[in-house]
CSV table of C-alpha atoms in Angstrom, one decimal:
chain,number,residue,atom,x,y,z
A,1,MET,CA,0.0,0.0,0.0
A,2,TYR,CA,1.2,3.5,-0.8
A,3,LEU,CA,-0.3,7.0,-1.2
A,4,LYS,CA,-0.9,7.3,-4.9
A,5,LYS,CA,-2.5,10.7,-5.2
A,6,ILE,CA,-3.5,13.8,-3.3
A,7,ILE,CA,-6.3,16.0,-4.6
A,8,ALA,CA,-6.9,19.3,-2.9
A,9,GLN,CA,-9.3,22.1,-3.7
A,10,GLY,CA,-9.9,25.2,-1.6
A,11,PHE,CA,-7.6,23.8,1.2
A,12,LYS,CA,-5.3,26.5,2.5
A,13,SER,CA,-3.1,27.7,-0.4
A,14,PHE,CA,-4.6,25.2,-2.9
A,15,ALA,CA,-7.4,27.4,-4.2
A,16,ASP,CA,-7.6,25.6,-7.5
A,17,ASN,CA,-8.1,21.9,-8.0
A,18,THR,CA,-4.6,20.6,-7.3
A,19,ILE,CA,-3.6,17.0,-8.1
A,20,ILE,CA,-0.3,15.6,-6.8
A,21,ASP,CA,0.5,12.2,-8.3
A,22,LEU,CA,2.9,10.1,-6.3
A,23,ASP,CA,4.5,6.7,-6.9
A,24,ASN,CA,5.9,4.2,-4.5
A,25,ASN,CA,9.5,5.6,-5.2
A,26,ILE,CA,8.8,9.1,-3.8
A,27,ALA,CA,10.9,9.8,-0.7
A,28,GLY,CA,10.0,13.4,0.0
A,29,ILE,CA,8.5,16.6,-1.3
A,30,VAL,CA,10.9,19.5,-1.8
A,31,GLY,CA,10.5,23.1,-2.8
A,32,PRO,CA,11.3,26.7,-1.9
A,33,ASN,CA,10.0,28.4,1.2
A,34,GLY,CA,6.4,29.4,0.8
A,35,SER,CA,5.6,26.8,-1.9
A,36,GLY,CA,3.1,24.9,0.1
A,37,LYS,CA,5.1,21.8,1.4
A,38,SER,CA,3.7,22.1,4.9
A,39,ASN,CA,0.2,22.5,3.5
A,40,VAL,CA,0.6,19.1,1.8
A,41,VAL,CA,1.4,17.5,5.1
A,42,ASP,CA,-1.5,19.4,6.8
A,43,ALA,CA,-3.9,18.2,4.0
A,44,ILE,CA,-2.9,14.6,4.7
A,45,ARG,CA,-3.3,14.9,8.5
A,46,TRP,CA,-6.6,16.8,8.0
A,47,VAL,CA,-8.3,14.2,5.7
A,48,LEU,CA,-7.2,11.4,8.1
A,49,GLY,CA,-9.2,13.1,10.8
A,50,GLU,CA,-7.1,15.7,12.6
A,51,GLN,CA,-9.4,17.6,14.9
A,52,SER,CA,-6.9,20.2,16.3
A,53,VAL,CA,-6.9,23.4,14.2
A,54,LYS,CA,-3.7,24.4,16.0
A,55,SER,CA,-2.0,21.2,14.8
A,56,LEU,CA,-2.9,22.3,11.3
A,57,ARG,CA,-1.4,25.8,11.9
A,58,GLY,CA,-4.8,27.5,12.1
A,59,ASP,CA,-5.8,30.3,14.5
A,60,GLY,CA,-9.4,29.8,15.5
A,61,THR,CA,-11.7,27.3,14.0
A,62,MET,CA,-11.4,24.4,11.6
A,63,THR,CA,-12.8,26.6,8.8
A,64,ASP,CA,-9.3,28.3,8.8
A,65,VAL,CA,-8.2,25.6,6.4
A,66,ILE,CA,-10.6,27.0,3.7
A,67,PHE,CA,-8.8,29.2,1.2
A,68,SER,CA,-9.4,32.7,2.6
A,69,GLY,CA,-8.8,34.7,-0.6
A,70,SER,CA,-6.1,36.9,-2.0
A,71,LYS,CA,-5.7,40.3,-3.7
A,72,SER,CA,-7.0,38.7,-7.0
A,73,ARG,CA,-9.3,35.9,-5.7
A,74,LYS,CA,-12.3,35.8,-3.5
A,75,PRO,CA,-12.5,33.4,-0.5
A,76,LEU,CA,-14.0,30.0,-1.2
A,77,ASN,CA,-17.0,28.5,0.7
A,78,SER,CA,-15.5,25.0,1.1
A,79,ALA,CA,-12.4,22.9,1.0
A,80,SER,CA,-11.8,19.3,0.2
A,81,VAL,CA,-8.9,16.9,0.2
A,82,THR,CA,-8.9,13.4,-1.3
A,83,LEU,CA,-6.2,10.8,-0.6
A,84,VAL,CA,-6.0,7.9,-3.0
A,85,PHE,CA,-4.1,4.8,-1.9
A,86,ASP,CA,-2.9,1.9,-4.0
A,87,ASN,CA,-4.2,-1.1,-2.1
A,88,SER,CA,-3.3,-3.8,-4.7
A,89,ASP,CA,-1.4,-5.7,-1.9
A,90,ARG,CA,-4.7,-5.7,0.1
A,91,HIS,CA,-2.8,-4.1,3.1
A,92,LEU,CA,-6.1,-2.4,4.0
A,93,PRO,CA,-8.9,-4.8,4.9
A,94,THR,CA,-11.1,-4.1,1.8
A,95,ASP,CA,-11.6,-5.8,-1.5
A,96,TYR,CA,-10.8,-2.5,-3.4
A,97,SER,CA,-7.4,-2.3,-5.1
A,98,GLU,CA,-7.6,1.5,-4.8
A,99,VAL,CA,-9.0,3.2,-1.8
A,100,SER,CA,-10.0,6.9,-1.7
A,101,ILE,CA,-10.7,9.0,1.4
A,102,LYS,CA,-12.1,12.4,1.2
A,103,ARG,CA,-12.9,15.1,3.7
A,104,ARG,CA,-14.9,18.3,2.9
A,105,ILE,CA,-15.6,21.3,5.2
A,106,PHE,CA,-18.0,24.2,4.6
A,107,ARG,CA,-17.8,27.7,6.0
A,108,SER,CA,-20.7,26.7,8.3
A,109,GLY,CA,-18.2,24.3,10.0
A,110,GLU,CA,-20.0,21.2,8.7
A,111,ASN,CA,-17.6,18.3,7.8
A,112,GLU,CA,-18.3,15.4,5.4
A,113,TYR,CA,-16.2,12.3,5.1
A,114,TYR,CA,-16.2,9.9,2.1
A,115,LEU,CA,-14.8,6.4,1.7
A,116,ASN,CA,-14.6,5.3,-2.0
A,117,GLY,CA,-17.1,8.0,-2.9
A,118,GLU,CA,-19.7,6.9,-0.3
A,119,LYS,CA,-20.5,9.3,2.5
A,120,CYS,CA,-19.3,7.9,5.8
A,121,ARG,CA,-18.3,8.7,9.4
A,122,LEU,CA,-14.8,9.6,10.5
A,123,LYS,CA,-15.0,6.4,12.6
A,124,ASP,CA,-15.3,4.4,9.4
A,125,ILE,CA,-12.1,5.8,8.2
A,126,THR,CA,-10.2,5.3,11.4
A,127,ASP,CA,-11.5,1.8,11.7
A,128,LEU,CA,-10.2,1.0,8.2
A,129,PHE,CA,-6.6,2.1,9.2
A,130,MET,CA,-6.8,0.9,12.8
A,131,ASP,CA,-5.0,-2.5,12.5
A,132,SER,CA,-3.2,-1.8,9.2
A,133,GLY,CA,0.0,-0.5,10.8
A,134,SER,CA,-0.4,2.6,8.6
A,135,SER,CA,-1.7,5.2,11.0
């Protein structure tokens, strides 16, 4: 099992739909200061259920992770991150060879979680990873 893809939209500095394709030979993500490396890590932690906004370098509420706008762009009303895992080795206890996990938050503070495109609870996601040795 390995993280195959990260899809972020409206999450922190990722205002546009951003797709990061990874393969099982990736050892790290590098780039200059301010390029969003820490936001990639925050996105992964957030979609896996991080509940502390301070751990995600936010100031107040979890809605701080939603793109807040810039000089040339308006703030967005929601943020979402999807992690796609290659599960062809069946490391995760599911029959799917590819597993996607998505979290979405709205300005209202409402969160939604999805497992393979189906709405679910955070508990369903944590249960999937619980005995996998991956979390």
